[in-house]
Amino acid sequence: MAPITINSPYYVQSGQGIKQADFMIYLPVEKNKEDIVLNHVYFKGKKLQLSYDQNELVYVGQYTSFPKPDIIMSGDPKKEFGNTLPEKKEKIPFELKSGEAVVCYTKNSEEAHFKLDTIKEKKE
């Protein structure tokens, strides 16, 4: 059971092209309790850090995919020196269906989590 009331959580899928995988998740709260802080959310296979907007009473998490940099392939190892290692995909610790999320929070210095079952998409 959630220790804080979240009203109609939703996400917004970003525009087009390269950033097609980008999205933001919004967790509107009635009133933020002083002893509870929402830290991050697992959603769509990603772990998103949450930030709190006091004016809007909403926690927001954002995922941005960056275009992959060009890789130099050469028989000369010196020319490949500037290449970066590919990012390792982090496996989230929960099995989630579409529209589900797990929110991790801190209450009185203790970490815990709860599940949200229906996160709907809002169009931009």
PDB file of C-alpha atoms in Angstrom:
ATOM      1  CA  MET A   1       0.000   0.000   0.000  1.00  0.00           C
ATOM      2  CA  ALA A   2       1.284   3.432  -0.934  1.00  0.00           C
ATOM      3  CA  PRO A   3       2.202   5.666   2.026  1.00  0.00           C
ATOM      4  CA  ILE A   4       1.253   8.745  -0.005  1.00  0.00           C
ATOM      5  CA  THR A   5      -1.776   9.414  -2.217  1.00  0.00           C
ATOM      6  CA  ILE A   6      -0.918   9.611  -5.906  1.00  0.00           C
ATOM      7  CA  ASN A   7      -3.722  10.924  -8.105  1.00  0.00           C
ATOM      8  CA  SER A   8      -3.882   9.745 -11.728  1.00  0.00           C
ATOM      9  CA  PRO A   9      -0.221   9.080 -12.542  1.00  0.00           C
ATOM     10  CA  TYR A  10       0.622   9.437 -16.227  1.00  0.00           C
ATOM     11  CA  TYR A  11       3.465   9.608 -18.708  1.00  0.00           C
ATOM     12  CA  VAL A  12       4.127  11.614 -21.853  1.00  0.00           C
ATOM     13  CA  GLN A  13       6.003  10.061 -24.778  1.00  0.00           C
ATOM     14  CA  SER A  14       8.361  12.526 -26.425  1.00  0.00           C
ATOM     15  CA  GLY A  15       8.234  13.783 -29.998  1.00  0.00           C
ATOM     16  CA  GLN A  16       9.679  12.040 -32.984  1.00  0.00           C
ATOM     17  CA  GLY A  17      12.831  10.853 -34.675  1.00  0.00           C
ATOM     18  CA  ILE A  18      15.889  10.023 -32.609  1.00  0.00           C
ATOM     19  CA  LYS A  19      14.159  10.820 -29.324  1.00  0.00           C
ATOM     20  CA  GLN A  20      11.234   8.457 -29.927  1.00  0.00           C
ATOM     21  CA  ALA A  21      12.172   6.464 -26.811  1.00  0.00           C
ATOM     22  CA  ASP A  22      12.164   9.541 -24.562  1.00  0.00           C
ATOM     23  CA  PHE A  23       9.403   9.963 -21.997  1.00  0.00           C
ATOM     24  CA  MET A  24       8.501  11.716 -18.761  1.00  0.00           C
ATOM     25  CA  ILE A  25       6.463  10.240 -15.921  1.00  0.00           C
ATOM     26  CA  TYR A  26       4.337  12.386 -13.590  1.00  0.00           C
ATOM     27  CA  LEU A  27       3.191  11.328 -10.122  1.00  0.00           C
ATOM     28  CA  PRO A  28       0.787  14.006  -8.794  1.00  0.00           C
ATOM     29  CA  VAL A  29       0.420  13.892  -5.000  1.00  0.00           C
ATOM     30  CA  GLU A  30      -2.301  15.384  -2.814  1.00  0.00           C
ATOM     31  CA  LYS A  31       0.069  16.684  -0.193  1.00  0.00           C
ATOM     32  CA  ASN A  32       3.688  15.773   0.312  1.00  0.00           C
ATOM     33  CA  LYS A  33       4.245  14.346   3.777  1.00  0.00           C
ATOM     34  CA  GLU A  34       7.416  15.674   5.367  1.00  0.00           C
ATOM     35  CA  ASP A  35       8.714  12.232   6.374  1.00  0.00           C
ATOM     36  CA  ILE A  36       8.259  10.642   2.906  1.00  0.00           C
ATOM     37  CA  VAL A  37      10.486  11.255  -0.121  1.00  0.00           C
ATOM     38  CA  LEU A  38       9.919   9.499  -3.443  1.00  0.00           C
ATOM     39  CA  ASN A  39      13.415   8.718  -4.761  1.00  0.00           C
ATOM     40  CA  HIS A  40      13.061   6.861  -8.048  1.00  0.00           C
ATOM     41  CA  VAL A  41      10.630   4.876 -10.157  1.00  0.00           C
ATOM     42  CA  TYR A  42      10.998   1.740 -12.270  1.00  0.00           C
ATOM     43  CA  PHE A  43       8.928   2.168 -15.419  1.00  0.00           C
ATOM     44  CA  LYS A  44       9.159   0.844 -19.003  1.00  0.00           C
ATOM     45  CA  GLY A  45      12.268  -1.137 -18.131  1.00  0.00           C
ATOM     46  CA  LYS A  46      14.127   1.945 -16.867  1.00  0.00           C
ATOM     47  CA  LYS A  47      15.087   3.361 -13.475  1.00  0.00           C
ATOM     48  CA  LEU A  48      14.230   7.075 -13.334  1.00  0.00           C
ATOM     49  CA  GLN A  49      15.335   9.518 -10.657  1.00  0.00           C
ATOM     50  CA  LEU A  50      12.382  11.545  -9.321  1.00  0.00           C
ATOM     51  CA  SER A  51      12.368  15.253  -8.559  1.00  0.00           C
ATOM     52  CA  TYR A  52       9.643  17.074  -6.640  1.00  0.00           C
ATOM     53  CA  ASP A  53       7.923  20.230  -7.893  1.00  0.00           C
ATOM     54  CA  GLN A  54       6.450  21.953  -4.812  1.00  0.00           C
ATOM     55  CA  ASN A  55       4.359  24.409  -6.844  1.00  0.00           C
ATOM     56  CA  GLU A  56       2.618  21.694  -8.868  1.00  0.00           C
ATOM     57  CA  LEU A  57       2.647  19.013  -6.110  1.00  0.00           C
ATOM     58  CA  VAL A  58       4.068  16.455  -8.522  1.00  0.00           C
ATOM     59  CA  TYR A  59       7.066  14.122  -8.701  1.00  0.00           C
ATOM     60  CA  VAL A  60       8.625  13.965 -12.163  1.00  0.00           C
ATOM     61  CA  GLY A  61      10.975  11.418 -13.715  1.00  0.00           C
ATOM     62  CA  GLN A  62      12.542  11.741 -17.153  1.00  0.00           C
ATOM     63  CA  TYR A  63      14.176   9.262 -19.508  1.00  0.00           C
ATOM     64  CA  THR A  64      16.268  10.548 -22.399  1.00  0.00           C
ATOM     65  CA  SER A  65      17.980   8.305 -24.900  1.00  0.00           C
ATOM     66  CA  PHE A  66      21.027   9.774 -26.533  1.00  0.00           C
ATOM     67  CA  PRO A  67      22.093   8.980 -30.083  1.00  0.00           C
ATOM     68  CA  LYS A  68      24.868   6.402 -30.211  1.00  0.00           C
ATOM     69  CA  PRO A  69      28.243   7.933 -31.032  1.00  0.00           C
ATOM     70  CA  ASP A  70      30.126   6.856 -34.129  1.00  0.00           C
ATOM     71  CA  ILE A  71      32.720   4.150 -33.535  1.00  0.00           C
ATOM     72  CA  ILE A  72      36.008   4.188 -35.397  1.00  0.00           C
ATOM     73  CA  MET A  73      36.988   0.753 -36.688  1.00  0.00           C
ATOM     74  CA  SER A  74      40.551   0.518 -37.933  1.00  0.00           C
ATOM     75  CA  GLY A  75      43.478  -1.845 -38.241  1.00  0.00           C
ATOM     76  CA  ASP A  76      45.485   0.824 -36.403  1.00  0.00           C
ATOM     77  CA  PRO A  77      44.649   0.671 -32.652  1.00  0.00           C
ATOM     78  CA  LYS A  78      45.761   4.308 -32.223  1.00  0.00           C
ATOM     79  CA  LYS A  79      42.876   5.456 -34.424  1.00  0.00           C
ATOM     80  CA  GLU A  80      40.371   3.555 -32.234  1.00  0.00           C
ATOM     81  CA  PHE A  81      41.672   5.207 -29.046  1.00  0.00           C
ATOM     82  CA  GLY A  82      38.753   7.687 -28.686  1.00  0.00           C
ATOM     83  CA  ASN A  83      36.034   5.009 -28.858  1.00  0.00           C
ATOM     84  CA  THR A  84      33.881   4.645 -25.744  1.00  0.00           C
ATOM     85  CA  LEU A  85      32.548   1.432 -24.291  1.00  0.00           C
ATOM     86  CA  PRO A  86      28.862   0.717 -24.919  1.00  0.00           C
ATOM     87  CA  GLU A  87      26.508   1.353 -22.005  1.00  0.00           C
ATOM     88  CA  LYS A  88      25.645  -1.720 -19.997  1.00  0.00           C
ATOM     89  CA  LYS A  89      21.883  -2.168 -19.769  1.00  0.00           C
ATOM     90  CA  GLU A  90      20.747  -2.240 -16.167  1.00  0.00           C
ATOM     91  CA  LYS A  91      18.221  -4.979 -15.470  1.00  0.00           C
ATOM     92  CA  ILE A  92      15.487  -3.692 -13.208  1.00  0.00           C
ATOM     93  CA  PRO A  93      14.690  -5.872 -10.182  1.00  0.00           C
ATOM     94  CA  PHE A  94      10.949  -6.156 -10.950  1.00  0.00           C
ATOM     95  CA  GLU A  95       8.806  -7.882 -13.572  1.00  0.00           C
ATOM     96  CA  LEU A  96       6.370  -5.199 -14.711  1.00  0.00           C
ATOM     97  CA  LYS A  97       3.556  -5.288 -17.230  1.00  0.00           C
ATOM     98  CA  SER A  98       2.763  -2.404 -19.558  1.00  0.00           C
ATOM     99  CA  GLY A  99       1.439   0.564 -17.563  1.00  0.00           C
ATOM    100  CA  GLU A 100       2.863  -0.654 -14.243  1.00  0.00           C
ATOM    101  CA  ALA A 101       5.570   1.018 -12.162  1.00  0.00           C
ATOM    102  CA  VAL A 102       7.330   0.529  -8.840  1.00  0.00           C
ATOM    103  CA  VAL A 103       8.111   3.628  -6.784  1.00  0.00           C
ATOM    104  CA  CYS A 104      10.974   3.550  -4.282  1.00  0.00           C
ATOM    105  CA  TYR A 105      10.765   5.941  -1.364  1.00  0.00           C
ATOM    106  CA  THR A 106      12.357   6.817   1.956  1.00  0.00           C
ATOM    107  CA  LYS A 107      10.351   7.180   5.152  1.00  0.00           C
ATOM    108  CA  ASN A 108      12.134   8.008   8.405  1.00  0.00           C
ATOM    109  CA  SER A 109      15.482   6.964   6.852  1.00  0.00           C
ATOM    110  CA  GLU A 110      14.118   3.536   5.814  1.00  0.00           C
ATOM    111  CA  GLU A 111      13.794   2.571   2.155  1.00  0.00           C
ATOM    112  CA  ALA A 112      10.724   0.796   0.818  1.00  0.00           C
ATOM    113  CA  HIS A 113       8.679   0.569  -2.382  1.00  0.00           C
ATOM    114  CA  PHE A 114       5.131   0.264  -3.685  1.00  0.00           C
ATOM    115  CA  LYS A 115       3.533  -0.604  -7.004  1.00  0.00           C
ATOM    116  CA  LEU A 116       1.320   1.526  -9.251  1.00  0.00           C
ATOM    117  CA  ASP A 117      -0.910  -0.534 -11.553  1.00  0.00           C
ATOM    118  CA  THR A 118      -2.274   1.924 -14.104  1.00  0.00           C
ATOM    119  CA  ILE A 119      -0.102   4.629 -15.552  1.00  0.00           C
ATOM    120  CA  LYS A 120      -1.800   6.036 -18.627  1.00  0.00           C
ATOM    121  CA  GLU A 121      -0.241   7.860 -21.547  1.00  0.00           C
ATOM    122  CA  LYS A 122      -1.189  11.484 -22.159  1.00  0.00           C
ATOM    123  CA  LYS A 123      -0.602  12.974 -25.593  1.00  0.00           C
ATOM    124  CA  GLU A 124       1.546  16.112 -25.840  1.00  0.00           C
TER     125      GLU A 124
END
